[in-house]
Amino acid sequence: DGETNPDYLADACSMPIDDGCYDVLLAMEVLEYIREPVKALKECHRVLKKGGSLIISTPFMHPIHNDSNFDMYRFTRKSLENMFSNFSFSEINIYEMGSIGSVLFDFLNIATSYASKNKRYYLNILLQKLKFIFLLIDRYTTHQKKFINTGYIAILKKWKYL
């Protein structure tokens, strides 16, 4: 959004930035929107300093976002591991986010808000008041995150010596 006066407004697959400029890059809930995510990762790797970190989050079991014309992908742990293995990262750590409660809450939240034909906001208000129940479900189902989760956060470290 150019109106917010960003430092850079560019395509993630072709950044106007010199090689090895940044210690840390954040890509929070971005990869699912990029037509060529491997190309974007290549650019992130290029502009990252040796020893730098790339932190990425991406949804998995989450409804299509409101901007459905641009929401293209959902990544599994294995697909992320495969993508990341194409680059020289010394560390690749991937963590699941949310469990059954979070997945249920997210689907119901979307179903009673922007995805609802009748905009059932009164149901959404009730859902928000009951959120603690979904948090309790999450607490008791963390062992199932491997199979049922809202998404992943990955912390990647570029080799210091290459």
PDB file of C-alpha atoms in Angstrom:
ATOM      1  CA  ASP A   1       0.000   0.000   0.000  1.00  0.00           C
ATOM      2  CA  GLY A   2       1.863   3.052  -1.260  1.00  0.00           C
ATOM      3  CA  GLU A   3      -0.281   5.383   0.876  1.00  0.00           C
ATOM      4  CA  THR A   4       1.389   4.094   4.064  1.00  0.00           C
ATOM      5  CA  ASN A   5       4.768   5.428   2.903  1.00  0.00           C
ATOM      6  CA  PRO A   6       6.764   2.174   3.150  1.00  0.00           C
ATOM      7  CA  ASP A   7      10.561   2.148   2.851  1.00  0.00           C
ATOM      8  CA  TYR A   8      10.172  -0.219  -0.107  1.00  0.00           C
ATOM      9  CA  LEU A   9       7.163  -1.032  -2.256  1.00  0.00           C
ATOM     10  CA  ALA A  10       8.321  -3.869  -4.465  1.00  0.00           C
ATOM     11  CA  ASP A  11       7.642  -7.346  -5.754  1.00  0.00           C
ATOM     12  CA  ALA A  12       8.926  -9.948  -3.257  1.00  0.00           C
ATOM     13  CA  CYS A  13      10.398 -11.854  -6.203  1.00  0.00           C
ATOM     14  CA  SER A  14      12.501  -8.898  -7.344  1.00  0.00           C
ATOM     15  CA  MET A  15      13.543  -6.622  -4.488  1.00  0.00           C
ATOM     16  CA  PRO A  16      15.504  -3.427  -5.236  1.00  0.00           C
ATOM     17  CA  ILE A  17      17.936  -4.213  -2.413  1.00  0.00           C
ATOM     18  CA  ASP A  18      21.656  -5.047  -2.483  1.00  0.00           C
ATOM     19  CA  ASP A  19      22.851  -8.547  -1.605  1.00  0.00           C
ATOM     20  CA  GLY A  20      23.421  -9.331   2.074  1.00  0.00           C
ATOM     21  CA  CYS A  21      21.869  -6.188   3.566  1.00  0.00           C
ATOM     22  CA  TYR A  22      19.631  -7.473   6.342  1.00  0.00           C
ATOM     23  CA  ASP A  23      20.217  -9.335   9.609  1.00  0.00           C
ATOM     24  CA  VAL A  24      16.566 -10.329   9.935  1.00  0.00           C
ATOM     25  CA  LEU A  25      13.687 -10.576   7.470  1.00  0.00           C
ATOM     26  CA  LEU A  26      10.061 -11.121   8.445  1.00  0.00           C
ATOM     27  CA  ALA A  27       7.474 -12.594   6.081  1.00  0.00           C
ATOM     28  CA  MET A  28       4.399 -12.994   8.243  1.00  0.00           C
ATOM     29  CA  GLU A  29       1.399 -14.491   6.409  1.00  0.00           C
ATOM     30  CA  VAL A  30       2.838 -13.480   3.015  1.00  0.00           C
ATOM     31  CA  LEU A  31       3.926 -16.622   1.128  1.00  0.00           C
ATOM     32  CA  GLU A  32       0.347 -17.747   0.476  1.00  0.00           C
ATOM     33  CA  TYR A  33      -0.168 -14.623  -1.650  1.00  0.00           C
ATOM     34  CA  ILE A  34       2.941 -14.921  -3.814  1.00  0.00           C
ATOM     35  CA  ARG A  35       2.502 -16.585  -7.187  1.00  0.00           C
ATOM     36  CA  GLU A  36       6.089 -17.935  -7.124  1.00  0.00           C
ATOM     37  CA  PRO A  37       6.987 -18.480  -3.453  1.00  0.00           C
ATOM     38  CA  VAL A  38      10.298 -20.248  -4.226  1.00  0.00           C
ATOM     39  CA  LYS A  39      11.405 -17.224  -6.233  1.00  0.00           C
ATOM     40  CA  ALA A  40      10.481 -14.949  -3.310  1.00  0.00           C
ATOM     41  CA  LEU A  41      12.464 -17.165  -0.924  1.00  0.00           C
ATOM     42  CA  LYS A  42      15.439 -16.939  -3.267  1.00  0.00           C
ATOM     43  CA  GLU A  43      15.221 -13.131  -3.052  1.00  0.00           C
ATOM     44  CA  CYS A  44      14.942 -13.227   0.742  1.00  0.00           C
ATOM     45  CA  HIS A  45      17.996 -15.471   0.886  1.00  0.00           C
ATOM     46  CA  ARG A  46      19.887 -13.088  -1.422  1.00  0.00           C
ATOM     47  CA  VAL A  47      19.249  -9.935   0.658  1.00  0.00           C
ATOM     48  CA  LEU A  48      19.903 -11.695   3.973  1.00  0.00           C
ATOM     49  CA  LYS A  49      23.338 -11.284   5.546  1.00  0.00           C
ATOM     50  CA  LYS A  50      25.456 -14.358   6.279  1.00  0.00           C
ATOM     51  CA  GLY A  51      24.293 -15.614   9.669  1.00  0.00           C
ATOM     52  CA  GLY A  52      21.020 -13.685   9.271  1.00  0.00           C
ATOM     53  CA  SER A  53      17.559 -15.008  10.106  1.00  0.00           C
ATOM     54  CA  LEU A  54      14.430 -15.322   8.017  1.00  0.00           C
ATOM     55  CA  ILE A  55      11.210 -15.660  10.006  1.00  0.00           C
ATOM     56  CA  ILE A  56       8.160 -16.820   8.083  1.00  0.00           C
ATOM     57  CA  SER A  57       4.608 -17.640   9.102  1.00  0.00           C
ATOM     58  CA  THR A  58       2.057 -19.189   6.801  1.00  0.00           C
ATOM     59  CA  PRO A  59      -1.486 -20.527   7.278  1.00  0.00           C
ATOM     60  CA  PHE A  60      -2.435 -24.165   6.854  1.00  0.00           C
ATOM     61  CA  MET A  61      -5.909 -25.148   8.054  1.00  0.00           C
ATOM     62  CA  HIS A  62      -7.353 -21.707   7.693  1.00  0.00           C
ATOM     63  CA  PRO A  63     -10.216 -20.483   5.510  1.00  0.00           C
ATOM     64  CA  ILE A  64      -9.486 -18.590   2.323  1.00  0.00           C
ATOM     65  CA  HIS A  65      -8.805 -14.992   3.232  1.00  0.00           C
ATOM     66  CA  ASN A  66     -11.231 -12.210   2.434  1.00  0.00           C
ATOM     67  CA  ASP A  67      -9.049 -11.162  -0.509  1.00  0.00           C
ATOM     68  CA  SER A  68      -9.721 -14.498  -2.209  1.00  0.00           C
ATOM     69  CA  ASN A  69      -8.466 -13.327  -5.615  1.00  0.00           C
ATOM     70  CA  PHE A  70      -4.938 -13.272  -4.228  1.00  0.00           C
ATOM     71  CA  ASP A  71      -4.949 -16.036  -1.582  1.00  0.00           C
ATOM     72  CA  MET A  72      -3.251 -18.883  -3.520  1.00  0.00           C
ATOM     73  CA  TYR A  73      -1.579 -21.456  -1.273  1.00  0.00           C
ATOM     74  CA  ARG A  74      -1.648 -23.497   1.908  1.00  0.00           C
ATOM     75  CA  PHE A  75       1.638 -25.158   2.819  1.00  0.00           C
ATOM     76  CA  THR A  76       2.191 -28.371   4.758  1.00  0.00           C
ATOM     77  CA  ARG A  77       5.246 -28.881   6.949  1.00  0.00           C
ATOM     78  CA  LYS A  78       6.725 -31.146   4.256  1.00  0.00           C
ATOM     79  CA  SER A  79       6.188 -28.611   1.472  1.00  0.00           C
ATOM     80  CA  LEU A  80       7.907 -25.929   3.569  1.00  0.00           C
ATOM     81  CA  GLU A  81      10.819 -28.268   4.355  1.00  0.00           C
ATOM     82  CA  ASN A  82      11.181 -29.051   0.644  1.00  0.00           C
ATOM     83  CA  MET A  83      11.137 -25.370  -0.345  1.00  0.00           C
ATOM     84  CA  PHE A  84      13.614 -24.357   2.363  1.00  0.00           C
ATOM     85  CA  SER A  85      16.005 -27.199   1.521  1.00  0.00           C
ATOM     86  CA  ASN A  86      16.708 -25.536  -1.847  1.00  0.00           C
ATOM     87  CA  PHE A  87      18.715 -22.842  -0.055  1.00  0.00           C
ATOM     88  CA  SER A  88      21.823 -22.787   2.093  1.00  0.00           C
ATOM     89  CA  PHE A  89      20.269 -22.404   5.523  1.00  0.00           C
ATOM     90  CA  SER A  90      22.311 -23.733   8.425  1.00  0.00           C
ATOM     91  CA  GLU A  91      19.187 -24.109  10.545  1.00  0.00           C
ATOM     92  CA  ILE A  92      15.580 -24.792   9.588  1.00  0.00           C
ATOM     93  CA  ASN A  93      13.108 -24.838  12.473  1.00  0.00           C
ATOM     94  CA  ILE A  94       9.387 -25.180  11.767  1.00  0.00           C
ATOM     95  CA  TYR A  95       6.735 -24.949  14.480  1.00  0.00           C
ATOM     96  CA  GLU A  96       3.014 -25.636  14.299  1.00  0.00           C
ATOM     97  CA  MET A  97       0.637 -22.879  15.391  1.00  0.00           C
ATOM     98  CA  GLY A  98      -2.761 -23.522  16.967  1.00  0.00           C
ATOM     99  CA  SER A  99      -4.460 -26.877  17.353  1.00  0.00           C
ATOM    100  CA  ILE A 100      -8.012 -28.176  17.037  1.00  0.00           C
ATOM    101  CA  GLY A 101      -9.574 -25.347  19.060  1.00  0.00           C
ATOM    102  CA  SER A 102      -7.892 -22.663  16.983  1.00  0.00           C
ATOM    103  CA  VAL A 103      -8.853 -24.350  13.716  1.00  0.00           C
ATOM    104  CA  LEU A 104     -12.507 -24.629  14.808  1.00  0.00           C
ATOM    105  CA  PHE A 105     -12.550 -21.041  16.047  1.00  0.00           C
ATOM    106  CA  ASP A 106     -11.025 -19.694  12.824  1.00  0.00           C
ATOM    107  CA  PHE A 107     -13.542 -21.510  10.616  1.00  0.00           C
ATOM    108  CA  LEU A 108     -16.514 -20.405  12.734  1.00  0.00           C
ATOM    109  CA  ASN A 109     -15.156 -16.866  12.982  1.00  0.00           C
ATOM    110  CA  ILE A 110     -14.913 -16.549   9.195  1.00  0.00           C
ATOM    111  CA  ALA A 111     -18.285 -18.282   8.698  1.00  0.00           C
ATOM    112  CA  THR A 112     -19.983 -15.694  10.925  1.00  0.00           C
ATOM    113  CA  SER A 113     -18.183 -12.662   9.520  1.00  0.00           C
ATOM    114  CA  TYR A 114     -17.040 -11.880   5.961  1.00  0.00           C
ATOM    115  CA  ALA A 115     -17.976 -15.291   4.522  1.00  0.00           C
ATOM    116  CA  SER A 116     -21.530 -15.062   5.847  1.00  0.00           C
ATOM    117  CA  LYS A 117     -24.131 -14.130   3.246  1.00  0.00           C
ATOM    118  CA  ASN A 118     -26.312 -12.544   5.931  1.00  0.00           C
ATOM    119  CA  LYS A 119     -23.413 -11.085   7.937  1.00  0.00           C
ATOM    120  CA  ARG A 120     -24.340 -12.879  11.143  1.00  0.00           C
ATOM    121  CA  TYR A 121     -22.430 -10.494  13.359  1.00  0.00           C
ATOM    122  CA  TYR A 122     -24.528 -11.343  16.418  1.00  0.00           C
ATOM    123  CA  LEU A 123     -23.274 -14.950  16.131  1.00  0.00           C
ATOM    124  CA  ASN A 124     -19.741 -13.653  15.758  1.00  0.00           C
ATOM    125  CA  ILE A 125     -20.084 -11.592  18.948  1.00  0.00           C
ATOM    126  CA  LEU A 126     -21.274 -14.729  20.782  1.00  0.00           C
ATOM    127  CA  LEU A 127     -18.372 -16.697  19.302  1.00  0.00           C
ATOM    128  CA  GLN A 128     -15.885 -14.091  20.574  1.00  0.00           C
ATOM    129  CA  LYS A 129     -17.333 -14.413  24.083  1.00  0.00           C
ATOM    130  CA  LEU A 130     -16.866 -18.198  23.908  1.00  0.00           C
ATOM    131  CA  LYS A 131     -13.276 -18.018  22.665  1.00  0.00           C
ATOM    132  CA  PHE A 132     -11.951 -19.333  25.987  1.00  0.00           C
ATOM    133  CA  ILE A 133     -13.564 -22.709  25.227  1.00  0.00           C
ATOM    134  CA  PHE A 134     -11.564 -22.996  22.010  1.00  0.00           C
ATOM    135  CA  LEU A 135      -8.389 -22.052  23.883  1.00  0.00           C
ATOM    136  CA  LEU A 136      -9.082 -24.861  26.352  1.00  0.00           C
ATOM    137  CA  ILE A 137      -9.583 -27.299  23.479  1.00  0.00           C
ATOM    138  CA  ASP A 138      -6.193 -26.183  22.115  1.00  0.00           C
ATOM    139  CA  ARG A 139      -4.548 -26.717  25.477  1.00  0.00           C
ATOM    140  CA  TYR A 140      -5.737 -30.330  25.640  1.00  0.00           C
ATOM    141  CA  THR A 141      -5.040 -31.214  21.998  1.00  0.00           C
ATOM    142  CA  THR A 142      -1.494 -29.923  21.484  1.00  0.00           C
ATOM    143  CA  HIS A 143      -0.349 -33.487  20.747  1.00  0.00           C
ATOM    144  CA  GLN A 144      -2.483 -33.338  17.568  1.00  0.00           C
ATOM    145  CA  LYS A 145      -0.845 -30.199  16.149  1.00  0.00           C
ATOM    146  CA  LYS A 146       1.204 -32.342  13.784  1.00  0.00           C
ATOM    147  CA  PHE A 147      -2.028 -33.193  11.952  1.00  0.00           C
ATOM    148  CA  ILE A 148      -4.428 -30.369  12.773  1.00  0.00           C
ATOM    149  CA  ASN A 149      -3.054 -26.833  13.052  1.00  0.00           C
ATOM    150  CA  THR A 150      -3.714 -23.294  11.839  1.00  0.00           C
ATOM    151  CA  GLY A 151      -0.315 -22.893  10.231  1.00  0.00           C
ATOM    152  CA  TYR A 152       3.413 -22.768  10.698  1.00  0.00           C
ATOM    153  CA  ILE A 153       6.119 -20.416  11.792  1.00  0.00           C
ATOM    154  CA  ALA A 154       9.582 -21.094  10.416  1.00  0.00           C
ATOM    155  CA  ILE A 155      12.864 -19.674  11.651  1.00  0.00           C
ATOM    156  CA  LEU A 156      15.670 -20.089   9.140  1.00  0.00           C
ATOM    157  CA  LYS A 157      19.298 -19.185   9.666  1.00  0.00           C
ATOM    158  CA  LYS A 158      21.629 -18.454   6.748  1.00  0.00           C
ATOM    159  CA  TRP A 159      25.102 -20.007   6.909  1.00  0.00           C
ATOM    160  CA  LYS A 160      27.715 -17.644   8.366  1.00  0.00           C
ATOM    161  CA  TYR A 161      30.509 -19.080   6.272  1.00  0.00           C
ATOM    162  CA  LEU A 162      29.881 -19.634   2.563  1.00  0.00           C
TER     163      LEU A 162
END
